[in-house]
Structure formats: structure tokens, C-alpha cells
């Protein structure tokens, strides 16, 4: 199999964004990788991460590839779940307390205890067609309520209202609220929205 066919397979399989290890697995040598880079066919966009010239750069995917403990949350998760139409100026992410994120200055970072980090995590295809980790709707609502003071009021209200217009999973919402220690705040919101 020639290099062009191998590269086309790799690019298609990984939706234009891949790692150095992926290139090696597909049989590319260091020299071939350097030639592809020098010819502008692939671009190194992070530590061991490449993007193919024919694909738009998906920074959401890049941030997660660079940071194994990064989950999209709060306003960004609300946008992904169609709870707001406001595209985030900077991505809101959550990581474990004490974990150092690469490029943290470009992100709006929230920290959570290690034992709660995976609570409500789902994988969703983003607008670029790449799988990313994001908190589910109920965890997002809990985060929005918990972090109200860090979220623009208009976005906060829009997200809460849109969630309660759709299919509300009260059991899951109350379970997360209890684990996050915000049961009273969530119960108040639920009462307000379910019994206007």
C-alpha cells in the first residue's frame, strides 16, 4: 500500500486529526512524517498531534487530546446539548482538583474532586464530527446552578428554561445534586420551574 493511500485511510478514520503514534501505527517513518509536514500536507498543532490540510482544525478535540482529564462542562456543555445558542467565547472545561491542564489560559477551567470527576460523562459527536467527552444534560444543569456566580445571567436563565421545556430526568438530577452537595438549590429551581 503506498503512502498516499495509507494517509487517506488514516485521515478518513480519524476525521483529519491524529497523533504521531497513529502515523507510526500506519507504517509511516519519522522521515516520511517530516516530509508530509514540510510539504504542508499535515500540520503539527500540538505535542504529537497533527491536522490534515483538508480538514478544519477542531480545537475542542485538540484540547481533549492534549489533556486526558478534561471534560466539557457548564456553558460549553449547555451549547453542545442545545440548551443555549450562544457559542462559547472560550471553552468551559472541568478537570480534577490538582490536575494541571495544558493551555489552561485559553480555557475557562472548573475543578472538581477526583471521585466526582466522571459523574455524568458522555461521549458526543461535536459539530466537526469528532467524539468528545462532555457532561450529560443533568450534570450540566447541576454545574450551571452550582457555578451561577461565574456564568452570565442571560445564559444561566436560558439554559435552565430550555432544560425544563424538554424531557426532565428528575431522578438523575436529584442524584447528581445530592452527590455535588447542592440538593436544596436544585430542589428550589425544580419547584420554581415545574410549578410556576
mmCIF file of C-alpha atoms in Angstrom:
data_model
loop_
_atom_site.group_PDB
_atom_site.id
_atom_site.type_symbol
_atom_site.label_atom_id
_atom_site.label_comp_id
_atom_site.label_asym_id
_atom_site.label_seq_id
_atom_site.Cartn_x
_atom_site.Cartn_y
_atom_site.Cartn_z
ATOM 1 C CA UNK A 1 0.000 0.000 0.000
ATOM 2 C CA UNK A 2 1.500 3.336 -0.974
ATOM 3 C CA UNK A 3 1.899 6.288 1.389
ATOM 4 C CA UNK A 4 -0.912 8.351 -0.164
ATOM 5 C CA UNK A 5 -3.492 5.564 0.256
ATOM 6 C CA UNK A 6 -2.316 4.918 3.830
ATOM 7 C CA UNK A 7 -2.567 8.601 4.664
ATOM 8 C CA UNK A 8 -6.049 8.887 3.124
ATOM 9 C CA UNK A 9 -7.225 5.913 5.222
ATOM 10 C CA UNK A 10 -5.741 7.391 8.399
ATOM 11 C CA UNK A 11 -7.186 10.838 7.745
ATOM 12 C CA UNK A 12 -10.650 9.457 6.999
ATOM 13 C CA UNK A 13 -10.626 7.167 10.039
ATOM 14 C CA UNK A 14 -9.579 9.991 12.398
ATOM 15 C CA UNK A 15 -11.576 12.793 10.777
ATOM 16 C CA UNK A 16 -8.480 14.801 9.884
ATOM 17 C CA UNK A 17 -6.892 14.937 13.339
ATOM 18 C CA UNK A 18 -4.472 12.280 14.568
ATOM 19 C CA UNK A 19 -1.385 11.623 16.650
ATOM 20 C CA UNK A 20 2.232 10.832 15.918
ATOM 21 C CA UNK A 21 1.527 7.322 17.267
ATOM 22 C CA UNK A 22 -1.306 6.929 14.739
ATOM 23 C CA UNK A 23 1.102 7.776 11.899
ATOM 24 C CA UNK A 24 3.653 5.265 13.191
ATOM 25 C CA UNK A 25 0.942 2.557 13.506
ATOM 26 C CA UNK A 26 0.038 3.156 9.863
ATOM 27 C CA UNK A 27 3.659 2.465 8.920
ATOM 28 C CA UNK A 28 4.978 5.994 8.394
ATOM 29 C CA UNK A 29 8.641 6.548 9.249
ATOM 30 C CA UNK A 30 9.925 9.658 11.052
ATOM 31 C CA UNK A 31 11.388 10.828 7.757
ATOM 32 C CA UNK A 32 8.048 10.415 5.915
ATOM 33 C CA UNK A 33 6.223 12.298 8.670
ATOM 34 C CA UNK A 34 8.736 15.156 8.393
ATOM 35 C CA UNK A 35 8.256 15.253 4.589
ATOM 36 C CA UNK A 36 4.446 15.401 4.976
ATOM 37 C CA UNK A 37 4.880 18.226 7.481
ATOM 38 C CA UNK A 38 7.405 20.140 5.324
ATOM 39 C CA UNK A 39 5.118 19.830 2.283
ATOM 40 C CA UNK A 40 2.204 21.295 4.252
ATOM 41 C CA UNK A 41 0.074 18.159 3.932
ATOM 42 C CA UNK A 42 -0.112 17.740 7.699
ATOM 43 C CA UNK A 43 0.419 20.404 10.345
ATOM 44 C CA UNK A 44 1.739 19.812 13.842
ATOM 45 C CA UNK A 45 -0.752 21.579 16.097
ATOM 46 C CA UNK A 46 0.262 20.281 19.485
ATOM 47 C CA UNK A 47 2.556 17.867 21.229
ATOM 48 C CA UNK A 48 2.391 14.819 18.943
ATOM 49 C CA UNK A 49 -0.894 15.987 17.367
ATOM 50 C CA UNK A 50 -1.396 16.642 13.655
ATOM 51 C CA UNK A 51 -4.169 18.025 11.475
ATOM 52 C CA UNK A 52 -4.585 17.296 7.756
ATOM 53 C CA UNK A 53 -4.625 20.350 5.466
ATOM 54 C CA UNK A 54 -8.053 19.455 4.023
ATOM 55 C CA UNK A 55 -9.782 19.492 7.423
ATOM 56 C CA UNK A 56 -10.797 22.425 9.577
ATOM 57 C CA UNK A 57 -8.951 22.452 12.871
ATOM 58 C CA UNK A 58 -11.199 21.234 15.698
ATOM 59 C CA UNK A 59 -9.817 22.801 18.881
ATOM 60 C CA UNK A 60 -12.368 21.003 21.056
ATOM 61 C CA UNK A 61 -10.831 17.704 20.008
ATOM 62 C CA UNK A 62 -7.282 19.075 20.300
ATOM 63 C CA UNK A 63 -7.762 20.228 23.905
ATOM 64 C CA UNK A 64 -9.034 16.776 24.882
ATOM 65 C CA UNK A 65 -6.218 15.028 23.038
ATOM 66 C CA UNK A 66 -3.705 17.196 24.911
ATOM 67 C CA UNK A 67 -5.439 16.786 28.283
ATOM 68 C CA UNK A 68 -6.656 13.311 29.237
ATOM 69 C CA UNK A 69 -8.530 14.737 32.252
ATOM 70 C CA UNK A 70 -10.622 17.389 30.523
ATOM 71 C CA UNK A 71 -14.399 17.255 30.156
ATOM 72 C CA UNK A 72 -16.520 19.942 28.508
ATOM 73 C CA UNK A 73 -18.890 21.425 31.064
ATOM 74 C CA UNK A 74 -21.043 24.366 32.112
ATOM 75 C CA UNK A 75 -21.737 26.858 29.257
ATOM 76 C CA UNK A 76 -19.905 24.747 26.659
ATOM 77 C CA UNK A 77 -21.797 21.581 27.615
ATOM 78 C CA UNK A 78 -25.048 23.596 27.548
ATOM 79 C CA UNK A 79 -24.202 24.726 23.987
ATOM 80 C CA UNK A 80 -23.379 21.145 22.904
ATOM 81 C CA UNK A 81 -26.724 19.945 24.330
ATOM 82 C CA UNK A 82 -28.620 22.761 22.545
ATOM 83 C CA UNK A 83 -29.636 24.375 25.842
ATOM 84 C CA UNK A 84 -28.240 27.692 24.602
ATOM 85 C CA UNK A 85 -27.470 29.024 21.147
ATOM 86 C CA UNK A 86 -24.643 31.222 22.453
ATOM 87 C CA UNK A 87 -21.355 29.840 21.147
ATOM 88 C CA UNK A 88 -18.789 29.984 23.970
ATOM 89 C CA UNK A 89 -16.059 32.634 23.624
ATOM 90 C CA UNK A 90 -13.736 30.296 25.498
ATOM 91 C CA UNK A 91 -14.494 26.675 26.233
ATOM 92 C CA UNK A 92 -15.660 25.783 29.748
ATOM 93 C CA UNK A 93 -13.996 22.617 30.970
ATOM 94 C CA UNK A 94 -13.800 20.628 34.175
ATOM 95 C CA UNK A 95 -10.788 18.744 35.461
ATOM 96 C CA UNK A 96 -9.773 17.017 38.672
ATOM 97 C CA UNK A 97 -8.604 19.210 41.548
ATOM 98 C CA UNK A 98 -4.813 19.452 41.414
ATOM 99 C CA UNK A 99 -4.546 18.397 37.753
ATOM 100 C CA UNK A 100 -2.549 20.766 35.546
ATOM 101 C CA UNK A 101 -4.137 21.388 32.134
ATOM 102 C CA UNK A 102 -2.106 22.278 29.050
ATOM 103 C CA UNK A 103 -3.205 25.616 27.548
ATOM 104 C CA UNK A 104 -5.338 26.325 30.644
ATOM 105 C CA UNK A 105 -5.052 30.074 29.995
ATOM 106 C CA UNK A 106 -7.157 29.598 26.824
ATOM 107 C CA UNK A 107 -9.941 27.833 28.749
ATOM 108 C CA UNK A 108 -12.483 28.614 31.464
ATOM 109 C CA UNK A 109 -11.489 25.962 33.996
ATOM 110 C CA UNK A 110 -13.607 24.449 36.777
ATOM 111 C CA UNK A 111 -12.183 21.974 39.286
ATOM 112 C CA UNK A 112 -13.933 19.031 40.939
ATOM 113 C CA UNK A 113 -12.977 16.312 43.432
ATOM 114 C CA UNK A 114 -11.413 13.244 41.834
ATOM 115 C CA UNK A 115 -14.264 10.943 42.947
ATOM 116 C CA UNK A 116 -16.863 13.168 41.225
ATOM 117 C CA UNK A 117 -14.919 13.844 38.020
ATOM 118 C CA UNK A 118 -16.533 11.045 35.938
ATOM 119 C CA UNK A 119 -20.079 11.709 37.221
ATOM 120 C CA UNK A 120 -22.387 12.129 34.213
ATOM 121 C CA UNK A 121 -19.729 11.870 31.482
ATOM 122 C CA UNK A 122 -20.970 11.003 27.988
ATOM 123 C CA UNK A 123 -19.318 10.948 24.557
ATOM 124 C CA UNK A 124 -20.966 13.041 21.853
ATOM 125 C CA UNK A 125 -20.023 13.958 18.301
ATOM 126 C CA UNK A 126 -19.407 17.686 18.068
ATOM 127 C CA UNK A 127 -20.182 19.927 15.060
ATOM 128 C CA UNK A 128 -16.912 18.807 13.422
ATOM 129 C CA UNK A 129 -17.932 15.160 13.682
ATOM 130 C CA UNK A 130 -15.374 14.269 16.366
ATOM 131 C CA UNK A 131 -16.199 12.351 19.547
ATOM 132 C CA UNK A 132 -15.646 14.468 22.652
ATOM 133 C CA UNK A 133 -16.312 13.917 26.350
ATOM 134 C CA UNK A 134 -18.940 16.181 27.846
ATOM 135 C CA UNK A 135 -21.168 16.072 30.908
ATOM 136 C CA UNK A 136 -24.752 14.972 30.253
ATOM 137 C CA UNK A 137 -27.661 17.423 30.477
ATOM 138 C CA UNK A 138 -28.473 16.738 34.136
ATOM 139 C CA UNK A 139 -24.863 17.146 35.303
ATOM 140 C CA UNK A 140 -24.665 20.307 33.174
ATOM 141 C CA UNK A 141 -27.770 21.740 34.874
ATOM 142 C CA UNK A 142 -26.283 20.952 38.301
ATOM 143 C CA UNK A 143 -22.999 22.609 37.289
ATOM 144 C CA UNK A 144 -24.810 25.692 35.964
ATOM 145 C CA UNK A 145 -26.739 26.020 39.246
ATOM 146 C CA UNK A 146 -23.622 25.362 41.351
ATOM 147 C CA UNK A 147 -21.494 27.864 39.408
ATOM 148 C CA UNK A 148 -24.196 30.520 38.907
ATOM 149 C CA UNK A 149 -21.885 33.356 40.031
ATOM 150 C CA UNK A 150 -19.365 32.528 37.253
ATOM 151 C CA UNK A 151 -21.978 32.358 34.484
ATOM 152 C CA UNK A 152 -23.560 35.250 32.626
ATOM 153 C CA UNK A 153 -27.118 35.709 33.945
ATOM 154 C CA UNK A 154 -28.753 35.637 30.492
ATOM 155 C CA UNK A 155 -27.071 32.305 29.650
ATOM 156 C CA UNK A 156 -27.939 30.901 33.093
ATOM 157 C CA UNK A 157 -31.646 31.721 32.659
ATOM 158 C CA UNK A 158 -31.761 30.471 29.053
ATOM 159 C CA UNK A 159 -30.138 27.130 29.953
ATOM 160 C CA UNK A 160 -32.439 26.493 32.934
ATOM 161 C CA UNK A 161 -35.582 27.434 30.964
ATOM 162 C CA UNK A 162 -34.615 25.331 27.937
ATOM 163 C CA UNK A 163 -33.838 22.287 30.064
ATOM 164 C CA UNK A 164 -37.242 22.386 31.774
ATOM 165 C CA UNK A 165 -39.014 22.785 28.402
ATOM 166 C CA UNK A 166 -37.641 19.396 27.367
ATOM 167 C CA UNK A 167 -37.596 15.917 28.883
ATOM 168 C CA UNK A 168 -36.654 16.390 32.552
ATOM 169 C CA UNK A 169 -34.969 13.465 34.304
ATOM 170 C CA UNK A 170 -35.753 14.343 37.924
ATOM 171 C CA UNK A 171 -34.271 11.167 39.400
ATOM 172 C CA UNK A 172 -30.902 11.717 37.720
ATOM 173 C CA UNK A 173 -30.965 15.444 38.502
ATOM 174 C CA UNK A 174 -31.607 14.839 42.210
ATOM 175 C CA UNK A 175 -28.985 12.062 42.358
ATOM 176 C CA UNK A 176 -26.305 14.372 40.912
ATOM 177 C CA UNK A 177 -27.422 17.276 43.114
ATOM 178 C CA UNK A 178 -27.045 15.108 46.208
ATOM 179 C CA UNK A 179 -23.565 13.926 45.205
ATOM 180 C CA UNK A 180 -22.497 17.523 44.466
ATOM 181 C CA UNK A 181 -23.940 18.823 47.755
ATOM 182 C CA UNK A 182 -26.424 21.213 46.118
ATOM 183 C CA UNK A 183 -29.732 19.385 46.709
ATOM 184 C CA UNK A 184 -31.506 22.397 48.253
ATOM 185 C CA UNK A 185 -30.540 24.740 45.406
ATOM 186 C CA UNK A 186 -31.607 22.242 42.740
ATOM 187 C CA UNK A 187 -34.877 21.459 44.558
ATOM 188 C CA UNK A 188 -35.688 25.193 44.682
ATOM 189 C CA UNK A 189 -35.114 25.526 40.919
ATOM 190 C CA UNK A 190 -37.154 22.379 40.176
ATOM 191 C CA UNK A 191 -40.070 23.667 42.302
ATOM 192 C CA UNK A 192 -39.949 27.042 40.586
ATOM 193 C CA UNK A 193 -39.804 25.603 37.061
ATOM 194 C CA UNK A 194 -42.220 22.671 37.493
ATOM 195 C CA UNK A 195 -44.872 24.604 39.475
ATOM 196 C CA UNK A 196 -44.971 28.136 38.019
#
